Coordinates of C-alpha atoms and ligand atoms in Angstrom, one line a residue:
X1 CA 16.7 13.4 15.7
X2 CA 16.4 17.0 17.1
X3 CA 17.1 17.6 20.4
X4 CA 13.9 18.0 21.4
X5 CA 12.4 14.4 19.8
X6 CA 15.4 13.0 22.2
X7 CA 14.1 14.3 25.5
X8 CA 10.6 13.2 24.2
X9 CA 12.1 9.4 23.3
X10 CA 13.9 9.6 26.5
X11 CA 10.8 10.8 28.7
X12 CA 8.9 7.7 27.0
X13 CA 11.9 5.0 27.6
X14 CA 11.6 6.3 30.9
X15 CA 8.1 5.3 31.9
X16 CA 7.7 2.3 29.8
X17 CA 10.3 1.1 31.7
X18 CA 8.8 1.9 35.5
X19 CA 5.7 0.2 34.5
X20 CA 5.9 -3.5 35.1
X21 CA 3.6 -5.7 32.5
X22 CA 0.2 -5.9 33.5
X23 CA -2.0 -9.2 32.8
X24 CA -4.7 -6.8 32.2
X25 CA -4.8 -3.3 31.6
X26 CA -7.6 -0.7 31.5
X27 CA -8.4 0.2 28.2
X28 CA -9.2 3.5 27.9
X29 CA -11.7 5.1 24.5
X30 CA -13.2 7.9 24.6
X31 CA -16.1 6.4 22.9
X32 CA -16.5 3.5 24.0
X33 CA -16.2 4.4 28.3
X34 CA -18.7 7.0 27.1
X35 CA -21.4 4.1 25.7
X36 CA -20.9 1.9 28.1
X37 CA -22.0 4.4 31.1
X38 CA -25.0 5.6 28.9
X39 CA -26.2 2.0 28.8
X40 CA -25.2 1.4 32.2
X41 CA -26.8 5.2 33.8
X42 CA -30.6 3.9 33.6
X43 CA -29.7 0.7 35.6
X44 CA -27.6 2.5 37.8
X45 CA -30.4 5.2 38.6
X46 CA -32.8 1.8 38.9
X47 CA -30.2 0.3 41.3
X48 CA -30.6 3.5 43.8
X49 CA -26.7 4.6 43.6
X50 CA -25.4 7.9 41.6
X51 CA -25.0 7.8 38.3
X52 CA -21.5 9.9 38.9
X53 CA -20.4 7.2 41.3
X54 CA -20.4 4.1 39.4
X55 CA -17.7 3.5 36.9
X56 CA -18.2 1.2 34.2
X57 CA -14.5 -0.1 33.4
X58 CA -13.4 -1.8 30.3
X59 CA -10.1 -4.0 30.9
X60 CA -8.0 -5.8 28.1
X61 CA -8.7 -9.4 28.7
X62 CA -10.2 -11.6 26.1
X63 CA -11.7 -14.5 28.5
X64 CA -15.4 -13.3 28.7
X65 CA -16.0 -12.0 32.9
X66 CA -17.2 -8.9 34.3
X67 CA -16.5 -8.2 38.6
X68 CA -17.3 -5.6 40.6
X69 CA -14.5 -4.5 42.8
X70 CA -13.2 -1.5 45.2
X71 CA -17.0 -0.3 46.0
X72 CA -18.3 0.8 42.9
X73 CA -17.0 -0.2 40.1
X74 CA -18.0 -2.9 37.2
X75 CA -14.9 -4.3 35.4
X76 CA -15.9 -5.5 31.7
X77 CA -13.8 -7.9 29.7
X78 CA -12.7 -7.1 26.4
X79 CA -14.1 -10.4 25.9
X80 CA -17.3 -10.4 27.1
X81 CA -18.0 -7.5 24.5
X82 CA -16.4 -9.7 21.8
X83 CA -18.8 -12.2 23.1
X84 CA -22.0 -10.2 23.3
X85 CA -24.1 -9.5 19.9
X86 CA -26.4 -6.7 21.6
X87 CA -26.2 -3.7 23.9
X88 CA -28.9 -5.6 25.8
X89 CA -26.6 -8.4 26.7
X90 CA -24.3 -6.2 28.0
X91 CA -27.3 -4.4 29.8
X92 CA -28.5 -7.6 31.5
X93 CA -24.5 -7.9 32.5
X94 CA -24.4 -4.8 34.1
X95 CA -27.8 -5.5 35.9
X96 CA -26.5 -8.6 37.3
X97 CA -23.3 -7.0 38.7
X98 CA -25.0 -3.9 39.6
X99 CA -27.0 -6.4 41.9
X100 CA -24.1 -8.0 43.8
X101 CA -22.5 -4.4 44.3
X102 CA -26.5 -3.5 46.1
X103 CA -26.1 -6.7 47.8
X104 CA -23.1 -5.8 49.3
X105 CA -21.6 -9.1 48.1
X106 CA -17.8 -7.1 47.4
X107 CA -14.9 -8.1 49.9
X108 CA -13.0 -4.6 50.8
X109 CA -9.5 -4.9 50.5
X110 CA -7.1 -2.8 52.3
X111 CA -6.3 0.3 50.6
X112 CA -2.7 -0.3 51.5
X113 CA -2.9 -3.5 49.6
X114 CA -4.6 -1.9 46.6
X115 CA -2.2 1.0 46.5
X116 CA 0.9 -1.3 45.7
X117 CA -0.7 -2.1 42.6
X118 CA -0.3 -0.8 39.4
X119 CA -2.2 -0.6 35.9
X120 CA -0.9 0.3 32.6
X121 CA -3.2 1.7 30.6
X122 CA -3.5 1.5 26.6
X123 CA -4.2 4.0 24.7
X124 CA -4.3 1.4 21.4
X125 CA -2.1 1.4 19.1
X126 CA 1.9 1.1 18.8
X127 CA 3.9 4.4 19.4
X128 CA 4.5 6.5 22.1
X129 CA 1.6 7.7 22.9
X130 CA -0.4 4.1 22.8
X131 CA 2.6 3.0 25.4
X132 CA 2.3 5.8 27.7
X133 CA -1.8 5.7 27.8
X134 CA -3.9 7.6 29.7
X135 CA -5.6 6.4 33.8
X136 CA -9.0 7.4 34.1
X137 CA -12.5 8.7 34.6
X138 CA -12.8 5.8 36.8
X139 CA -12.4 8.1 40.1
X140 CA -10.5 6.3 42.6
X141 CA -11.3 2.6 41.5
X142 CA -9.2 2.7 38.3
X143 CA -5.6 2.3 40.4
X144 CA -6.7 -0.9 42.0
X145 CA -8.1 -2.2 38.9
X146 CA -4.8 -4.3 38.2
X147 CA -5.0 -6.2 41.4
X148 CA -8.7 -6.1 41.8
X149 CA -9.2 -7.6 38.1
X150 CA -6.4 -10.7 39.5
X151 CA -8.5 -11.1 42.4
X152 CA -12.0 -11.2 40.0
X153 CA -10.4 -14.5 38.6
X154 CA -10.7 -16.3 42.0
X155 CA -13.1 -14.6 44.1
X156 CA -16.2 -16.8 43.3
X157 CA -19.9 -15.7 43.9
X158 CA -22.1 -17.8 46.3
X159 CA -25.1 -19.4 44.9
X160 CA -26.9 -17.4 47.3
X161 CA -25.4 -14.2 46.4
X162 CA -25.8 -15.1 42.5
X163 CA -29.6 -15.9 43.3
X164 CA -29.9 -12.3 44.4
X165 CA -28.1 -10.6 42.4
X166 CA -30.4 -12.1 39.5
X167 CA -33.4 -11.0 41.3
X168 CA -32.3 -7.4 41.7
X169 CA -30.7 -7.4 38.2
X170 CA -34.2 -8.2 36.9
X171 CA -35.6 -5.2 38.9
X172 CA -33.3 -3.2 37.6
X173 CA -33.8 -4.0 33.7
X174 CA -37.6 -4.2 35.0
X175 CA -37.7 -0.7 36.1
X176 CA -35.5 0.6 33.6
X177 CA -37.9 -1.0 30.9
X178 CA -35.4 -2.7 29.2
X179 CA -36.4 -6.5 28.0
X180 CA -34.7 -9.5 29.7
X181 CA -34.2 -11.2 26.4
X182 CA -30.9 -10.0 26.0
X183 CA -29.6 -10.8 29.7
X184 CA -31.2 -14.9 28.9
X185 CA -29.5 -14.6 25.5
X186 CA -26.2 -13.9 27.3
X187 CA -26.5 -16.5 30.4
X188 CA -27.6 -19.2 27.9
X189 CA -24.3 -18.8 25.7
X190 CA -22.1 -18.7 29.1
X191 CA -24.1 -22.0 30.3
X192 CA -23.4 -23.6 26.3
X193 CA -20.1 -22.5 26.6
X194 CA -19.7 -23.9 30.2
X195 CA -20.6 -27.2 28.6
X196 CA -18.1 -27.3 26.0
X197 CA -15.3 -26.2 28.5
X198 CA -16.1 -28.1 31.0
X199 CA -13.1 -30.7 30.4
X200 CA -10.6 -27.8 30.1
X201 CA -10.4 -27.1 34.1
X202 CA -7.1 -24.6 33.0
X203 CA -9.1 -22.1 30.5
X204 CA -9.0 -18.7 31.8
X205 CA -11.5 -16.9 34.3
X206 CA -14.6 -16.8 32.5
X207 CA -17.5 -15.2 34.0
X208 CA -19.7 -18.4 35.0
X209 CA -16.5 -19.4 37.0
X210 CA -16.8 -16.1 39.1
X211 CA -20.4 -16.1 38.7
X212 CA -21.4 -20.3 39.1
X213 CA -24.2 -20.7 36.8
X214 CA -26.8 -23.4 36.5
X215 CA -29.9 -24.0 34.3
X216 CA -31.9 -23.4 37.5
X217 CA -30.3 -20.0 37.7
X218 CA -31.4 -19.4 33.7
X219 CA -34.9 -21.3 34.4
X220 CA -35.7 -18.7 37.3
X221 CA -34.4 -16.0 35.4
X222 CA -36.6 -17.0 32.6
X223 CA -39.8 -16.8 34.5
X224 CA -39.1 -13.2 36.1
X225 CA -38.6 -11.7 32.8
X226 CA -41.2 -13.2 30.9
X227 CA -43.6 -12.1 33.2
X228 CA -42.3 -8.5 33.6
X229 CA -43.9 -5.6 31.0
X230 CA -40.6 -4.9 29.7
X231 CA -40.2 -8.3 28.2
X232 CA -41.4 -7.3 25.0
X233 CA -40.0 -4.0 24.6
X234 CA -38.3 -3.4 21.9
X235 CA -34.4 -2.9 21.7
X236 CA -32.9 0.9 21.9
X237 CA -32.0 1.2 18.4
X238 CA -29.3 3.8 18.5
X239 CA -27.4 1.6 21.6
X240 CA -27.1 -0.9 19.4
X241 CA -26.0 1.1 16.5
X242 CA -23.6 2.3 18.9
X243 CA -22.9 -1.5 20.2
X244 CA -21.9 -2.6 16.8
X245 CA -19.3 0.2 16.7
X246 CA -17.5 -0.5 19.9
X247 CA -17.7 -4.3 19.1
X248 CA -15.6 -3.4 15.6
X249 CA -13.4 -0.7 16.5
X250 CA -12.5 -2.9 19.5
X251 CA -11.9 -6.1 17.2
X252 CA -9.9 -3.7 14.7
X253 CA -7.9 -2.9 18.2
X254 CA -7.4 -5.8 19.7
X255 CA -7.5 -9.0 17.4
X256 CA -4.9 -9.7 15.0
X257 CA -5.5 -7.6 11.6
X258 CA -5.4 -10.9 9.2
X259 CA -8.8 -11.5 11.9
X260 CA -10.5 -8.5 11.7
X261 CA -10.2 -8.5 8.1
X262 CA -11.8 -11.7 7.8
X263 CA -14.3 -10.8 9.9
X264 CA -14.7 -7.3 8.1
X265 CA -14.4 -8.2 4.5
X266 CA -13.8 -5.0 1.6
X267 CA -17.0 -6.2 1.0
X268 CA -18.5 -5.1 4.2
X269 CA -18.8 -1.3 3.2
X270 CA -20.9 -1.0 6.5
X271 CA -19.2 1.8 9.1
X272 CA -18.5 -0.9 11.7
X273 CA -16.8 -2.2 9.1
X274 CA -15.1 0.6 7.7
X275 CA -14.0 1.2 11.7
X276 CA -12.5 -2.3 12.2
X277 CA -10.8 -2.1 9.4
X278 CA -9.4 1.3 9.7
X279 CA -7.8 0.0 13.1
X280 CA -6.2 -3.5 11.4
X281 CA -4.5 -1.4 8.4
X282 CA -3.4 1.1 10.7
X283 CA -1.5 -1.4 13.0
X284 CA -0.6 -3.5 10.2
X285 CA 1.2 0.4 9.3
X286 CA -0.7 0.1 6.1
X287 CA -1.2 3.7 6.6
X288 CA -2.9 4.4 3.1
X289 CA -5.6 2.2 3.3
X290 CA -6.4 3.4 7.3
X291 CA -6.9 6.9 5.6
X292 CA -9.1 5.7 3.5
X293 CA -11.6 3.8 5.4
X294 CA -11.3 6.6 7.9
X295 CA -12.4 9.2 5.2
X296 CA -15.1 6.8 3.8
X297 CA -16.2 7.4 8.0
X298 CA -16.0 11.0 7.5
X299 CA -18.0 11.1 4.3
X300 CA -21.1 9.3 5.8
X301 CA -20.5 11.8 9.0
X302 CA -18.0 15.0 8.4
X303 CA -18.8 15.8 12.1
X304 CA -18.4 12.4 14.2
X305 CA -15.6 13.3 16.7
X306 CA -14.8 9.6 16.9
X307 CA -14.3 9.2 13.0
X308 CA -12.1 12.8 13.4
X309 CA -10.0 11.0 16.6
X310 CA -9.7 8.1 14.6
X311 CA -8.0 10.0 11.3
X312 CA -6.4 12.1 13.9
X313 CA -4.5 8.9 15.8
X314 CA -3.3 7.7 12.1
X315 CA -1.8 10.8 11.1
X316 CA -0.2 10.8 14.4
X317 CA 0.8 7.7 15.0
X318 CA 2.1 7.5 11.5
X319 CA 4.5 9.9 11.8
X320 CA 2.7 12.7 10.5
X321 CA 1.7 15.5 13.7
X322 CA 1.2 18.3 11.1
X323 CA -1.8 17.0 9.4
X324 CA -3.1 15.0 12.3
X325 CA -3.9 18.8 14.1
X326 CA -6.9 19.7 12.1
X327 CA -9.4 16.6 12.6
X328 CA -7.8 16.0 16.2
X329 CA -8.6 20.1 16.9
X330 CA -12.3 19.8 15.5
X331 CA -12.7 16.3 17.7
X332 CA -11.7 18.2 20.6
X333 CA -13.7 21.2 19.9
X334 CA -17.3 19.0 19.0
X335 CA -16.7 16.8 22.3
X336 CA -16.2 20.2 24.3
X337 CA -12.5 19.0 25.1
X338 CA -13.3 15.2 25.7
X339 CA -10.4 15.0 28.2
X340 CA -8.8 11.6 26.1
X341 CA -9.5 13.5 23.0
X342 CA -8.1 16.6 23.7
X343 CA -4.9 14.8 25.6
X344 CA -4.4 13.5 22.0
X345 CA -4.5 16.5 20.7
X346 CA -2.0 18.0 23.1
X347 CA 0.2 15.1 21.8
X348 CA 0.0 16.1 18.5
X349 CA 0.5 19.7 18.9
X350 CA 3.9 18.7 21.1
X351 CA 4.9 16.4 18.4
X352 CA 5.2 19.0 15.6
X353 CA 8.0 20.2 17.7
X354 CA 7.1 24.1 16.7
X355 CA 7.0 26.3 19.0
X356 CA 4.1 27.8 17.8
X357 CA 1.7 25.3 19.1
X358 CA 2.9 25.0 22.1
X359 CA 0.6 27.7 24.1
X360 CA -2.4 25.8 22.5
X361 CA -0.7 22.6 23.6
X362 CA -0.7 23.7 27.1
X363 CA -4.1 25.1 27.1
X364 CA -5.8 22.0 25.9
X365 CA -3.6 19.9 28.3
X366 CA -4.6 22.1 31.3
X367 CA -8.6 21.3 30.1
X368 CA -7.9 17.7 29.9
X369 CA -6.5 17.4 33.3
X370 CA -9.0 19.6 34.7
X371 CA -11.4 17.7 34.0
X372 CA -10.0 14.2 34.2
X373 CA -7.1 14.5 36.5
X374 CA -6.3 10.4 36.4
X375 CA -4.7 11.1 32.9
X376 CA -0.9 10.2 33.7
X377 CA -0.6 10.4 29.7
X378 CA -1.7 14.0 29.5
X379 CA 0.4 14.8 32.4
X380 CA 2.9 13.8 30.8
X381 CA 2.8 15.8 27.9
X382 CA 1.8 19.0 29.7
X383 CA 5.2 18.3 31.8
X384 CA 7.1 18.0 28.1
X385 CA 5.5 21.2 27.1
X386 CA 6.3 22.9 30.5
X387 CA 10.1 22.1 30.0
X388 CA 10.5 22.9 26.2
X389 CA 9.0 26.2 27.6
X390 CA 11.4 26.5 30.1
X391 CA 8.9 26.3 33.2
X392 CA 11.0 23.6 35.2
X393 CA 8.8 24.0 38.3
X394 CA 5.7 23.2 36.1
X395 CA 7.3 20.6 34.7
X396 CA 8.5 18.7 37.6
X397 CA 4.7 19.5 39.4
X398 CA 2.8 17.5 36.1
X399 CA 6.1 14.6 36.6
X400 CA 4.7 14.2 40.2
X401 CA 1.0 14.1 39.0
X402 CA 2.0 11.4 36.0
X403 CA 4.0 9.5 38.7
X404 CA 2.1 9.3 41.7
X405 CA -0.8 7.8 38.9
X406 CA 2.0 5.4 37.9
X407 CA 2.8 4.1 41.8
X408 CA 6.4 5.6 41.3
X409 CA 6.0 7.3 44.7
X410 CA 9.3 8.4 45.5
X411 CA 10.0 9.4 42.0
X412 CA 6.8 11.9 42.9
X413 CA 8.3 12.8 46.6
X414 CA 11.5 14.3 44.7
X415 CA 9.7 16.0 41.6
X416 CA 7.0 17.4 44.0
X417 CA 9.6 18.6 46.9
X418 CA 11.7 20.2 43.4
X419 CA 8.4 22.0 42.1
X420 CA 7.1 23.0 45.9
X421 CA 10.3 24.7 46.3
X422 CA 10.8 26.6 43.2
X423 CA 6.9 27.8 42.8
X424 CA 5.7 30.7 44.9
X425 CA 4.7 30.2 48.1
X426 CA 1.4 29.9 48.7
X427 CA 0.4 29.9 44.9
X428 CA -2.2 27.1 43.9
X429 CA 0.6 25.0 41.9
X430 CA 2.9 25.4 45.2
X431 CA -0.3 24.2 47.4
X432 CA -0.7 21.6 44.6
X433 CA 2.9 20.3 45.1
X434 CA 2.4 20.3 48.7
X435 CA -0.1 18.0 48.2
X436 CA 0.8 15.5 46.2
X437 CA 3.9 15.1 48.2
X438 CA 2.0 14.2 51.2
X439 CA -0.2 12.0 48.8
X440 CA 3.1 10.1 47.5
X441 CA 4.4 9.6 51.1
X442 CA 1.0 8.1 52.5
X443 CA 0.9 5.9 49.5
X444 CA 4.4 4.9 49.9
X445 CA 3.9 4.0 53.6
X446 CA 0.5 2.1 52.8
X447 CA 2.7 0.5 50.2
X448 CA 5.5 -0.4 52.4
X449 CA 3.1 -1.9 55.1
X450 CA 1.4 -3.8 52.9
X451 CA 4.8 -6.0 52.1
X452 CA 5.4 -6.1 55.4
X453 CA 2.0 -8.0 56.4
X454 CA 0.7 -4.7 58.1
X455 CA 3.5 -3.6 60.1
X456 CA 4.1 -0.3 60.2
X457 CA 6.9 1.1 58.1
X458 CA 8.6 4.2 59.6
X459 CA 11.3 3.7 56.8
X460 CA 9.0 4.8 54.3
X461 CA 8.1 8.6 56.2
Ligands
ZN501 ZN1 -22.8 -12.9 39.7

């Protein structure tokens, strides 16, 4: 192991170790976060709020819920899009939530309280880079997401608030044009399911325990959406082409491989099953047969970033960073630097260990962060590329991004006070440090308070 591959293992042993184990973690796609707010922006715009401000969060969890928490914000289970079998089902989800965050149905917790939570985030697979993951798009909601998604599983709706957040839900697919036959489909395999669980008061939070459901509540819903014009529109083919793909690339994530490949026969030459299956060889390290189903991808579309990030991760994660540059390169160059995308790409330009890469590395790192700054993965390996370059300062700044992301506040405080005295004054990294080391300190304090029940902490300044 060189030298270099050390400091990298080292880095990694490092942060997997400061993360505690979440229940739940944010799982962060690049495809996936980006279908999800496309079917989510015309209900959004129909709701009243800004497209920009709503994030549309997926979290690892296979019980089937959804919550809105932190302002605006709608947490999706893993399991709820296991459970669904259109994008209109996960439309008339996202309606209904939509209408308890209008309603102004969302406790607001402290922030102090929020801040002393963490998330770990998944990238997907095993390896470093799967461990380490990547925060989000998800503005400021994403760091509370660990504690807000505990709190989803006992904060229970109001049969008043459920009432109208059905009724604005059904204005919103209303107005959006999108039929209410998916949203009934949905509520009326919760309600079956309800049945059938009913005994089992232990089973996890599903989402008619958060969201009490009736008939009544399915009866009402009924007769809004029949009588609206949308009812018989039809379905937005290309979201559910797109559906089906997040549905099998998440099952070829998620569920055991022996599952996904009964679910996703060789048969099943179909590209969501090519995806699933793509994902369960891979992480059954049956590296050969990942290759190939991700090739048979690229032959039905040579330019699909998501089928070039999927061959790239492979090759990566497989040990093999060389090869894993040119798909990863053109999925970052066809997604205009997608900042997940392109953070994987900086991996794998790190991970050749050559020197020659390691300007591009930086470059494309830079452009992640820019434009997604809760990355703490891509942080990361800007701050590994800073210090095989020499750049300490710059290397210690991006530590004190990555940590502060991570809750390691006074892990920040030092690598922030190191950078904002060894980088030009007044320069905008120096200013940068500045700031994140009064960031870490507030968060610290809020921190501090909040285990004290509110009191103030001066110990923490
Ligand atoms: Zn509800």
């Amino acid at each position: 192991m060189s030298i270099f591959a050390r400091l990298l293992a080292l880095l990694a042993a490092t942060v997997i170790a400061a993360q505690p184990v979440a229940a739940q973690s944010v799982l962060r796609d690049a495809e996936t976060e980006h279908f999800l707010n496309d079917i989510a922006e015309p209900l959004v715009e129909a709701a009243g709020l800004e497209p920009g401000n709503v994030d549309i969060v997926l979290l690892h969890d296979p019980s089937i819920n959804a919550f809105v928490a932190g302002g605006q914000a709608v947490y999706i289970h893993s399991g709820l899009i296991d459970a669904a079998d259109t994008a209109e089902e996960v439309q008339g989800v996202i309606a209904h939530e939509l209408g308890h965050i209008t309603g102004g149905h969302i406790l607001r917790y402290g922030e102090g309280a929020a801040a002393a939570s963490k998330i770990s985030l998944l990238s997907m697979l095993a390896g470093v880079g799967a461990v380490l993951a990547g925060a989000g798009d998800a503005a400021m909601g994403i760091m509370m997401a660990g504690q807000q998604a505990a709190l989803g599983k006992f904060l229970a709706f109001t049969r008043t608030q459920e009432s109208s957040a059905d009724a604005a839900g059904a204005q919103y697919l209303s107005d959006a044009g999108i039929s209410g036959r998916g949203s009934l489909a949905f509520f009326g395999k919760l309600l079956n399911q309800e049945y059938r669980y009913a005994r089992n008061q232990d089973d996890d939070a599903t989402f008619s325990r958060t969201h009490p459901l009736s008939g009544d509540r399915i009866a009402s819903l009924r007769l809004a959406y029949e009588a609206d014009p949308a009812w018989d529109a039809a379905a937005n083919a290309e979201h559910q082409r797109r559906f089906e793909r997040i549905k099998a690339k998440l099952s070829g994530y998620l569920a055991k491989p022996s599952e996904t490949l009964r679910d996703y026969p060789e048969s099943d030459q179909t590209i969501p099953a090519l995806y699933a299956r793509a994902y369960a060889y891979h992480k059954n390290a049956r590296v050969d047969r990942a290759l190939d189903a991700a090739d048979a991808l690229l032959v039905a579309d040579p330019q699909d970033p998501y089928f070039l990030e999927l061959k790239g991760q492979v090759l990566l994660e497989s040990g093999r960073p060389d090869e894993a540059l040119d798909p990863l390169r053109r999925a970052t160059a066809l997604t205009n630097a997608e900042p997940l995308i392109a953070a994987m790409f900086g991996h794998a330009l790190i991970a050749t260990e050559d020197k020659v890469h390691f300007e591009e590395a930086e470059s494309v790192l830079r452009a992640a962060v820019g434009r997604d700054r809760r990355n703490p993965f891509a942080w990361y390996q800007l701050g590994v590329v800073h210090a095989a370059r020499g750049d300490m300062p710059r290397a210690r700044l991006a530590s004190a991004e990555q940590q502060v992301m991570n809750g390691q506040y006074a892990l920040a405080i030092r690598s922030a006070g190191f950078a904002e005295a060894a980088l030009p004054t007044g320069s905008p990294d120096w200013l940068r440090a500045q700031d994140i080391g009064f960031q870490a300190r507030a968060l610290l304090e809020q921190q501090c308070e909040a285990q004290n029940g509110g009191r103030e902490c001066q110990s923490a300044r």
